[in-house]
Amino acid sequence: MGYGLRNRVCRATLLGTVAILFACRTAPAVDTVASAVSLDQGFSLLYNLEFTPAHQLFVSWQQQHPDDPMGPACDAAGYLFAEFSRLGVLAAQFYADDKAFAGRKQLTPDPAVRDRFYAALDQADKLAHSRLTRFPKDRDALFALTISSGLKADYAALVEKRNIVSLRYTKDATAWAQQLLAVDPDCFDAHLATGVSQYIIGSMAAPIRWLVRLGGISGDKQKGIVDLQLTAERGHYLAPFARILLAIAYVREKDKPRARQLLVSLRDEFPQNPLFGEEIARLDTRPAH
């Protein structure tokens, strides 16, 4: 695979799958309130880059819900987000061209984090498949598998640089997301997975789109934007992440006003996360096109 294709696949995989780190959850009626509050707190901590308390919260949640695959899946997301933050992966997505993205600073991944990350995913997969054996349309199981496949794709592409492996996980994540939407069409967070993939693949040059399509992945840039906007406006856990990805898309589309508006709203909502303020400053110093 040529260098340019590898780079585009790497970024497309990240944006198309990191987008599904957080997603809708339909809990049993007996504990809907308690579960939603706890998970909301954990997601808010992750967006604010407060990874240690987020991990503690997810561990506590797992102790209360030992048979629910969403607990370890969310904990794995926390591990990956912490590693991405340390490596500067999300900040690199705001670079306006492939050359700048390829030249970003590289750091050595933490092997201890990798072990904890995959252990959490193994537990999530095991619990999810056990549920699906009994209840083939279980929402939490379908979404946990969507998250798990997406996280594996991100780690393979952005940390291990195994882009072909990452594409396979991306296909898996999309398939699980589609099954989830068939069960719950009002799970607007799930549209983020397909939306970002559609946008990124649709933005590639025609020969590259053709090669990627051979692997079973197609794209439509405008449809991707629509799906991202849907999640940003009507999503739950993923609405802030949809705004992050829309801001990235607007930067690449040279739509500075929209990108800045989204970044300001994110900075105000998550003041502990320096990424948004840094990207606003970088955007303000970027020459107009």
mmCIF file of C-alpha atoms in Angstrom:
data_model
loop_
_atom_site.group_PDB
_atom_site.id
_atom_site.type_symbol
_atom_site.label_atom_id
_atom_site.label_comp_id
_atom_site.label_asym_id
_atom_site.label_seq_id
_atom_site.Cartn_x
_atom_site.Cartn_y
_atom_site.Cartn_z
ATOM 1 C CA MET A 1 0.000 0.000 0.000
ATOM 2 C CA GLY A 2 1.459 3.405 -1.013
ATOM 3 C CA TYR A 3 2.414 6.009 1.567
ATOM 4 C CA GLY A 4 -0.393 8.429 0.661
ATOM 5 C CA LEU A 5 -3.017 5.678 0.864
ATOM 6 C CA ARG A 6 -1.625 4.391 4.164
ATOM 7 C CA ASN A 7 -1.809 7.881 5.639
ATOM 8 C CA ARG A 8 -5.381 8.463 4.470
ATOM 9 C CA VAL A 9 -6.502 5.034 5.650
ATOM 10 C CA CYS A 10 -4.879 5.680 9.019
ATOM 11 C CA ARG A 11 -6.690 8.978 9.505
ATOM 12 C CA ALA A 12 -9.947 7.710 8.066
ATOM 13 C CA THR A 13 -9.863 4.746 10.402
ATOM 14 C CA LEU A 14 -9.252 6.933 13.429
ATOM 15 C CA LEU A 15 -12.032 9.366 12.704
ATOM 16 C CA GLY A 16 -14.402 6.674 11.518
ATOM 17 C CA THR A 17 -13.996 4.537 14.625
ATOM 18 C CA VAL A 18 -12.812 6.702 17.456
ATOM 19 C CA ALA A 19 -16.123 8.362 16.932
ATOM 20 C CA ILE A 20 -17.846 5.321 18.469
ATOM 21 C CA LEU A 21 -15.948 5.264 21.722
ATOM 22 C CA PHE A 22 -19.013 6.669 23.454
ATOM 23 C CA ALA A 23 -22.549 5.844 22.469
ATOM 24 C CA CYS A 24 -26.189 5.365 23.338
ATOM 25 C CA ARG A 25 -27.152 2.969 26.059
ATOM 26 C CA THR A 26 -30.640 1.685 26.789
ATOM 27 C CA ALA A 27 -30.585 0.296 30.334
ATOM 28 C CA PRO A 28 -33.183 -1.984 31.916
ATOM 29 C CA ALA A 29 -36.033 -0.035 33.464
ATOM 30 C CA VAL A 30 -35.134 -1.053 36.998
ATOM 31 C CA ASP A 31 -31.875 0.909 37.019
ATOM 32 C CA THR A 32 -32.157 3.423 34.167
ATOM 33 C CA VAL A 33 -31.697 6.531 36.300
ATOM 34 C CA ALA A 34 -28.759 5.313 38.364
ATOM 35 C CA SER A 35 -26.957 3.841 35.351
ATOM 36 C CA ALA A 36 -27.459 6.891 33.135
ATOM 37 C CA VAL A 37 -26.176 9.264 35.798
ATOM 38 C CA SER A 38 -23.048 7.193 36.441
ATOM 39 C CA LEU A 39 -22.200 6.744 32.782
ATOM 40 C CA ASP A 40 -22.854 10.405 32.012
ATOM 41 C CA GLN A 41 -20.407 11.366 34.748
ATOM 42 C CA GLY A 42 -17.796 9.044 33.316
ATOM 43 C CA PHE A 43 -18.159 10.396 29.789
ATOM 44 C CA SER A 44 -17.980 13.972 31.038
ATOM 45 C CA LEU A 45 -14.751 13.149 32.863
ATOM 46 C CA LEU A 46 -13.279 11.645 29.687
ATOM 47 C CA TYR A 47 -14.155 14.726 27.631
ATOM 48 C CA ASN A 48 -12.435 16.818 30.312
ATOM 49 C CA LEU A 49 -9.367 14.522 30.122
ATOM 50 C CA GLU A 50 -9.818 13.435 33.736
ATOM 51 C CA PHE A 51 -8.923 9.836 33.054
ATOM 52 C CA THR A 52 -8.139 8.520 36.541
ATOM 53 C CA PRO A 53 -11.482 9.483 38.110
ATOM 54 C CA ALA A 54 -13.261 8.274 34.957
ATOM 55 C CA HIS A 55 -11.570 4.891 35.330
ATOM 56 C CA GLN A 56 -12.536 4.733 39.006
ATOM 57 C CA LEU A 57 -16.135 5.521 38.135
ATOM 58 C CA PHE A 58 -16.318 2.888 35.402
ATOM 59 C CA VAL A 59 -14.793 0.272 37.718
ATOM 60 C CA SER A 60 -17.389 1.096 40.352
ATOM 61 C CA TRP A 61 -20.126 0.854 37.722
ATOM 62 C CA GLN A 62 -18.862 -2.562 36.640
ATOM 63 C CA GLN A 63 -19.010 -3.787 40.226
ATOM 64 C CA GLN A 64 -22.685 -2.798 40.331
ATOM 65 C CA HIS A 65 -23.415 -4.328 36.885
ATOM 66 C CA PRO A 66 -21.023 -7.305 36.550
ATOM 67 C CA ASP A 67 -22.911 -8.873 33.621
ATOM 68 C CA ASP A 68 -23.163 -5.709 31.519
ATOM 69 C CA PRO A 69 -20.592 -5.437 28.671
ATOM 70 C CA MET A 70 -20.860 -1.650 28.586
ATOM 71 C CA GLY A 71 -18.788 -1.344 31.778
ATOM 72 C CA PRO A 72 -15.538 -2.835 30.470
ATOM 73 C CA ALA A 73 -16.156 -1.355 27.005
ATOM 74 C CA CYS A 74 -16.344 2.158 28.455
ATOM 75 C CA ASP A 75 -13.294 1.494 30.620
ATOM 76 C CA ALA A 76 -11.352 0.418 27.523
ATOM 77 C CA ALA A 77 -12.428 3.644 25.824
ATOM 78 C CA GLY A 78 -10.979 5.539 28.760
ATOM 79 C CA TYR A 79 -7.642 3.760 28.431
ATOM 80 C CA LEU A 80 -7.479 4.505 24.714
ATOM 81 C CA PHE A 81 -8.471 8.146 25.118
ATOM 82 C CA ALA A 82 -5.805 8.584 27.775
ATOM 83 C CA GLU A 83 -3.182 7.119 25.445
ATOM 84 C CA PHE A 84 -4.412 9.205 22.523
ATOM 85 C CA SER A 85 -4.201 12.310 24.700
ATOM 86 C CA ARG A 86 -0.638 11.481 25.681
ATOM 87 C CA LEU A 87 0.331 10.805 22.066
ATOM 88 C CA GLY A 88 -1.447 13.911 20.728
ATOM 89 C CA VAL A 89 -3.561 11.910 18.282
ATOM 90 C CA LEU A 90 -6.742 14.002 18.405
ATOM 91 C CA ALA A 91 -4.852 17.282 18.078
ATOM 92 C CA ALA A 92 -3.178 15.900 14.953
ATOM 93 C CA GLN A 93 -6.588 15.471 13.321
ATOM 94 C CA PHE A 94 -6.960 19.233 13.106
ATOM 95 C CA TYR A 95 -3.967 19.504 10.773
ATOM 96 C CA ALA A 96 -5.187 20.826 7.460
ATOM 97 C CA ASP A 97 -3.211 18.505 5.213
ATOM 98 C CA ASP A 98 -1.750 15.013 5.096
ATOM 99 C CA LYS A 99 1.856 16.237 5.192
ATOM 100 C CA ALA A 100 1.337 17.984 8.528
ATOM 101 C CA PHE A 101 -0.505 14.979 9.906
ATOM 102 C CA ALA A 102 2.261 12.606 8.838
ATOM 103 C CA GLY A 103 4.889 14.851 10.435
ATOM 104 C CA ARG A 104 3.285 14.902 13.875
ATOM 105 C CA LYS A 105 5.456 13.931 16.831
ATOM 106 C CA GLN A 106 5.511 10.220 17.601
ATOM 107 C CA LEU A 107 5.703 8.785 21.116
ATOM 108 C CA THR A 108 6.197 5.248 22.375
ATOM 109 C CA PRO A 109 2.966 3.526 23.448
ATOM 110 C CA ASP A 110 2.690 2.364 27.039
ATOM 111 C CA PRO A 111 2.725 -1.480 27.135
ATOM 112 C CA ALA A 112 0.963 -1.577 30.522
ATOM 113 C CA VAL A 113 -1.890 0.525 29.152
ATOM 114 C CA ARG A 114 -2.058 -1.753 26.128
ATOM 115 C CA ASP A 115 -2.475 -4.823 28.357
ATOM 116 C CA ARG A 116 -5.235 -3.212 30.427
ATOM 117 C CA PHE A 117 -6.918 -1.935 27.280
ATOM 118 C CA TYR A 118 -7.128 -5.353 25.617
ATOM 119 C CA ALA A 119 -8.099 -7.079 28.873
ATOM 120 C CA ALA A 120 -11.088 -4.754 29.177
ATOM 121 C CA LEU A 121 -12.054 -5.391 25.539
ATOM 122 C CA ASP A 122 -11.804 -9.144 25.987
ATOM 123 C CA GLN A 123 -14.157 -8.918 28.955
ATOM 124 C CA ALA A 124 -16.599 -6.714 27.040
ATOM 125 C CA ASP A 125 -16.620 -9.089 24.055
ATOM 126 C CA LYS A 126 -17.188 -12.111 26.260
ATOM 127 C CA LEU A 127 -20.119 -10.530 28.102
ATOM 128 C CA ALA A 128 -21.647 -9.150 24.887
ATOM 129 C CA HIS A 129 -21.564 -12.439 22.998
ATOM 130 C CA SER A 130 -23.014 -14.215 26.018
ATOM 131 C CA ARG A 131 -25.943 -11.792 25.997
ATOM 132 C CA LEU A 132 -26.486 -12.105 22.254
ATOM 133 C CA THR A 133 -26.669 -15.892 22.568
ATOM 134 C CA ARG A 134 -29.710 -15.416 24.779
ATOM 135 C CA PHE A 135 -31.085 -12.155 23.368
ATOM 136 C CA PRO A 136 -29.970 -11.527 19.736
ATOM 137 C CA LYS A 137 -31.314 -7.956 19.779
ATOM 138 C CA ASP A 138 -29.778 -6.865 23.080
ATOM 139 C CA ARG A 139 -28.922 -3.166 22.690
ATOM 140 C CA ASP A 140 -26.080 -3.048 25.185
ATOM 141 C CA ALA A 141 -24.424 -6.123 23.703
ATOM 142 C CA LEU A 142 -24.621 -4.752 20.159
ATOM 143 C CA PHE A 143 -23.226 -1.443 21.210
ATOM 144 C CA ALA A 144 -20.461 -2.912 23.335
ATOM 145 C CA LEU A 145 -19.307 -4.888 20.295
ATOM 146 C CA THR A 146 -19.486 -1.738 18.171
ATOM 147 C CA ILE A 147 -17.299 0.068 20.675
ATOM 148 C CA SER A 148 -14.903 -2.847 21.020
ATOM 149 C CA SER A 149 -14.340 -3.178 17.264
ATOM 150 C CA GLY A 150 -13.875 0.559 16.922
ATOM 151 C CA LEU A 151 -11.343 0.755 19.734
ATOM 152 C CA LYS A 152 -9.351 -2.127 18.261
ATOM 153 C CA ALA A 153 -9.337 -0.369 14.893
ATOM 154 C CA ASP A 154 -8.072 2.859 16.438
ATOM 155 C CA TYR A 155 -5.302 1.171 18.387
ATOM 156 C CA ALA A 156 -4.197 -0.853 15.360
ATOM 157 C CA ALA A 157 -4.082 2.218 13.090
ATOM 158 C CA LEU A 158 -2.858 4.999 15.338
ATOM 159 C CA VAL A 159 -0.668 3.190 17.845
ATOM 160 C CA GLU A 160 0.501 -0.008 16.160
ATOM 161 C CA LYS A 161 0.359 1.319 12.554
ATOM 162 C CA ARG A 162 -1.364 -1.855 11.296
ATOM 163 C CA ASN A 163 -3.673 -0.196 8.806
ATOM 164 C CA ILE A 164 -5.016 -3.258 7.013
ATOM 165 C CA VAL A 165 -5.934 -4.869 10.320
ATOM 166 C CA SER A 166 -7.539 -1.610 11.342
ATOM 167 C CA LEU A 167 -9.746 -1.595 8.237
ATOM 168 C CA ARG A 168 -11.039 -5.043 9.118
ATOM 169 C CA TYR A 169 -12.004 -3.851 12.593
ATOM 170 C CA THR A 170 -13.617 -0.767 11.037
ATOM 171 C CA LYS A 171 -15.863 -2.979 8.902
ATOM 172 C CA ASP A 172 -16.822 -4.951 12.002
ATOM 173 C CA ALA A 173 -17.669 -1.785 13.924
ATOM 174 C CA THR A 174 -19.855 -0.496 11.108
ATOM 175 C CA ALA A 175 -21.698 -3.810 10.860
ATOM 176 C CA TRP A 176 -22.436 -3.841 14.601
ATOM 177 C CA ALA A 177 -23.562 -0.204 14.456
ATOM 178 C CA GLN A 178 -25.982 -1.002 11.646
ATOM 179 C CA GLN A 179 -27.445 -3.862 13.672
ATOM 180 C CA LEU A 180 -27.827 -1.511 16.626
ATOM 181 C CA LEU A 181 -29.692 1.046 14.522
ATOM 182 C CA ALA A 182 -31.982 -1.700 13.224
ATOM 183 C CA VAL A 183 -32.890 -2.491 16.830
ATOM 184 C CA ASP A 184 -33.077 1.133 17.988
ATOM 185 C CA PRO A 185 -33.462 3.683 15.147
ATOM 186 C CA ASP A 186 -33.565 6.504 17.715
ATOM 187 C CA CYS A 187 -30.025 5.794 18.880
ATOM 188 C CA PHE A 188 -28.668 8.945 17.262
ATOM 189 C CA ASP A 189 -25.219 8.432 18.733
ATOM 190 C CA ALA A 190 -24.782 5.374 16.497
ATOM 191 C CA HIS A 191 -25.002 7.559 13.371
ATOM 192 C CA LEU A 192 -21.589 8.965 14.216
ATOM 193 C CA ALA A 193 -19.799 5.759 13.212
ATOM 194 C CA THR A 194 -21.268 5.704 9.718
ATOM 195 C CA GLY A 195 -21.238 9.488 9.363
ATOM 196 C CA VAL A 196 -17.551 10.024 9.902
ATOM 197 C CA SER A 197 -16.605 7.029 7.787
ATOM 198 C CA GLN A 198 -18.814 8.344 4.971
ATOM 199 C CA TYR A 199 -17.209 11.781 5.170
ATOM 200 C CA ILE A 200 -13.591 10.658 5.274
ATOM 201 C CA ILE A 201 -13.860 7.984 2.595
ATOM 202 C CA GLY A 202 -15.928 10.335 0.454
ATOM 203 C CA SER A 203 -13.168 12.948 0.745
ATOM 204 C CA MET A 204 -10.500 10.668 -0.694
ATOM 205 C CA ALA A 205 -9.301 10.834 -4.268
ATOM 206 C CA ALA A 206 -11.250 8.598 -6.646
ATOM 207 C CA PRO A 207 -8.531 5.914 -7.101
ATOM 208 C CA ILE A 208 -8.127 5.599 -3.333
ATOM 209 C CA ARG A 209 -11.908 5.401 -2.814
ATOM 210 C CA TRP A 210 -11.969 2.601 -5.361
ATOM 211 C CA LEU A 211 -9.267 0.655 -3.548
ATOM 212 C CA VAL A 212 -10.948 1.114 -0.176
ATOM 213 C CA ARG A 213 -14.302 0.093 -1.674
ATOM 214 C CA LEU A 214 -12.731 -3.227 -2.623
ATOM 215 C CA GLY A 215 -12.483 -3.822 1.105
ATOM 216 C CA GLY A 216 -16.207 -3.236 1.518
ATOM 217 C CA ILE A 217 -16.095 0.411 2.683
ATOM 218 C CA SER A 218 -17.743 3.206 0.676
ATOM 219 C CA GLY A 219 -18.213 6.887 1.341
ATOM 220 C CA ASP A 220 -20.256 9.999 0.597
ATOM 221 C CA LYS A 221 -18.919 13.264 1.983
ATOM 222 C CA GLN A 222 -22.241 15.106 2.147
ATOM 223 C CA LYS A 223 -24.050 12.182 3.737
ATOM 224 C CA GLY A 224 -21.290 12.006 6.295
ATOM 225 C CA ILE A 225 -21.785 15.658 7.245
ATOM 226 C CA VAL A 226 -25.543 15.118 7.614
ATOM 227 C CA ASP A 227 -25.002 12.141 9.913
ATOM 228 C CA LEU A 228 -22.489 14.048 12.020
ATOM 229 C CA GLN A 229 -24.905 16.944 12.378
ATOM 230 C CA LEU A 230 -27.660 14.538 13.403
ATOM 231 C CA THR A 231 -25.546 13.157 16.229
ATOM 232 C CA ALA A 232 -24.346 16.609 17.260
ATOM 233 C CA GLU A 233 -27.929 17.856 17.543
ATOM 234 C CA ARG A 234 -29.759 14.796 18.861
ATOM 235 C CA GLY A 235 -27.132 12.478 20.288
ATOM 236 C CA HIS A 236 -26.543 11.861 23.981
ATOM 237 C CA TYR A 237 -23.072 10.751 25.091
ATOM 238 C CA LEU A 238 -21.685 11.321 21.612
ATOM 239 C CA ALA A 239 -23.069 14.780 20.870
ATOM 240 C CA PRO A 240 -19.878 16.541 22.080
ATOM 241 C CA PHE A 241 -17.705 14.142 20.107
ATOM 242 C CA ALA A 242 -19.782 14.784 17.005
ATOM 243 C CA ARG A 243 -19.063 18.480 17.452
ATOM 244 C CA ILE A 244 -15.338 17.730 17.700
ATOM 245 C CA LEU A 245 -15.417 15.770 14.465
ATOM 246 C CA LEU A 246 -17.548 18.375 12.711
ATOM 247 C CA ALA A 247 -15.005 21.007 13.733
ATOM 248 C CA ILE A 248 -12.262 18.861 12.200
ATOM 249 C CA ALA A 249 -14.315 18.495 9.031
ATOM 250 C CA TYR A 250 -14.950 22.244 8.839
ATOM 251 C CA VAL A 251 -11.227 22.966 9.284
ATOM 252 C CA ARG A 252 -10.491 20.699 6.344
ATOM 253 C CA GLU A 253 -13.314 22.259 4.329
ATOM 254 C CA LYS A 254 -11.817 25.723 5.023
ATOM 255 C CA ASP A 255 -14.991 26.764 6.883
ATOM 256 C CA LYS A 256 -13.271 28.657 9.689
ATOM 257 C CA PRO A 257 -16.383 30.363 11.203
ATOM 258 C CA ARG A 258 -18.242 27.083 11.763
ATOM 259 C CA ALA A 259 -15.161 25.325 13.071
ATOM 260 C CA ARG A 260 -14.465 28.119 15.534
ATOM 261 C CA GLN A 261 -18.076 28.244 16.727
ATOM 262 C CA LEU A 262 -18.013 24.551 17.571
ATOM 263 C CA LEU A 263 -14.639 24.756 19.277
ATOM 264 C CA VAL A 264 -15.771 27.674 21.437
ATOM 265 C CA SER A 265 -18.845 25.747 22.553
ATOM 266 C CA LEU A 266 -16.683 22.727 23.417
ATOM 267 C CA ARG A 267 -14.155 24.848 25.289
ATOM 268 C CA ASP A 268 -16.919 26.388 27.369
ATOM 269 C CA GLU A 269 -18.554 23.033 28.123
ATOM 270 C CA PHE A 270 -15.321 21.180 28.930
ATOM 271 C CA PRO A 271 -12.944 23.763 30.423
ATOM 272 C CA GLN A 272 -10.472 21.151 31.712
ATOM 273 C CA ASN A 273 -9.655 20.012 28.173
ATOM 274 C CA PRO A 274 -6.952 22.290 26.712
ATOM 275 C CA LEU A 275 -7.366 20.897 23.194
ATOM 276 C CA PHE A 276 -10.235 23.210 22.296
ATOM 277 C CA GLY A 277 -8.549 26.416 23.377
ATOM 278 C CA GLU A 278 -5.336 25.398 21.637
ATOM 279 C CA GLU A 279 -7.150 24.661 18.393
ATOM 280 C CA ILE A 280 -9.016 27.983 18.581
ATOM 281 C CA ALA A 281 -5.693 29.792 18.923
ATOM 282 C CA ARG A 282 -4.187 27.827 16.052
ATOM 283 C CA LEU A 283 -7.239 28.495 13.919
ATOM 284 C CA ASP A 284 -7.087 32.229 14.650
ATOM 285 C CA THR A 285 -3.471 32.398 13.467
ATOM 286 C CA ARG A 286 -4.142 30.428 10.302
ATOM 287 C CA PRO A 287 -4.237 32.633 7.178
ATOM 288 C CA ALA A 288 -7.592 33.011 5.450
ATOM 289 C CA HIS A 289 -8.132 31.096 2.214
#
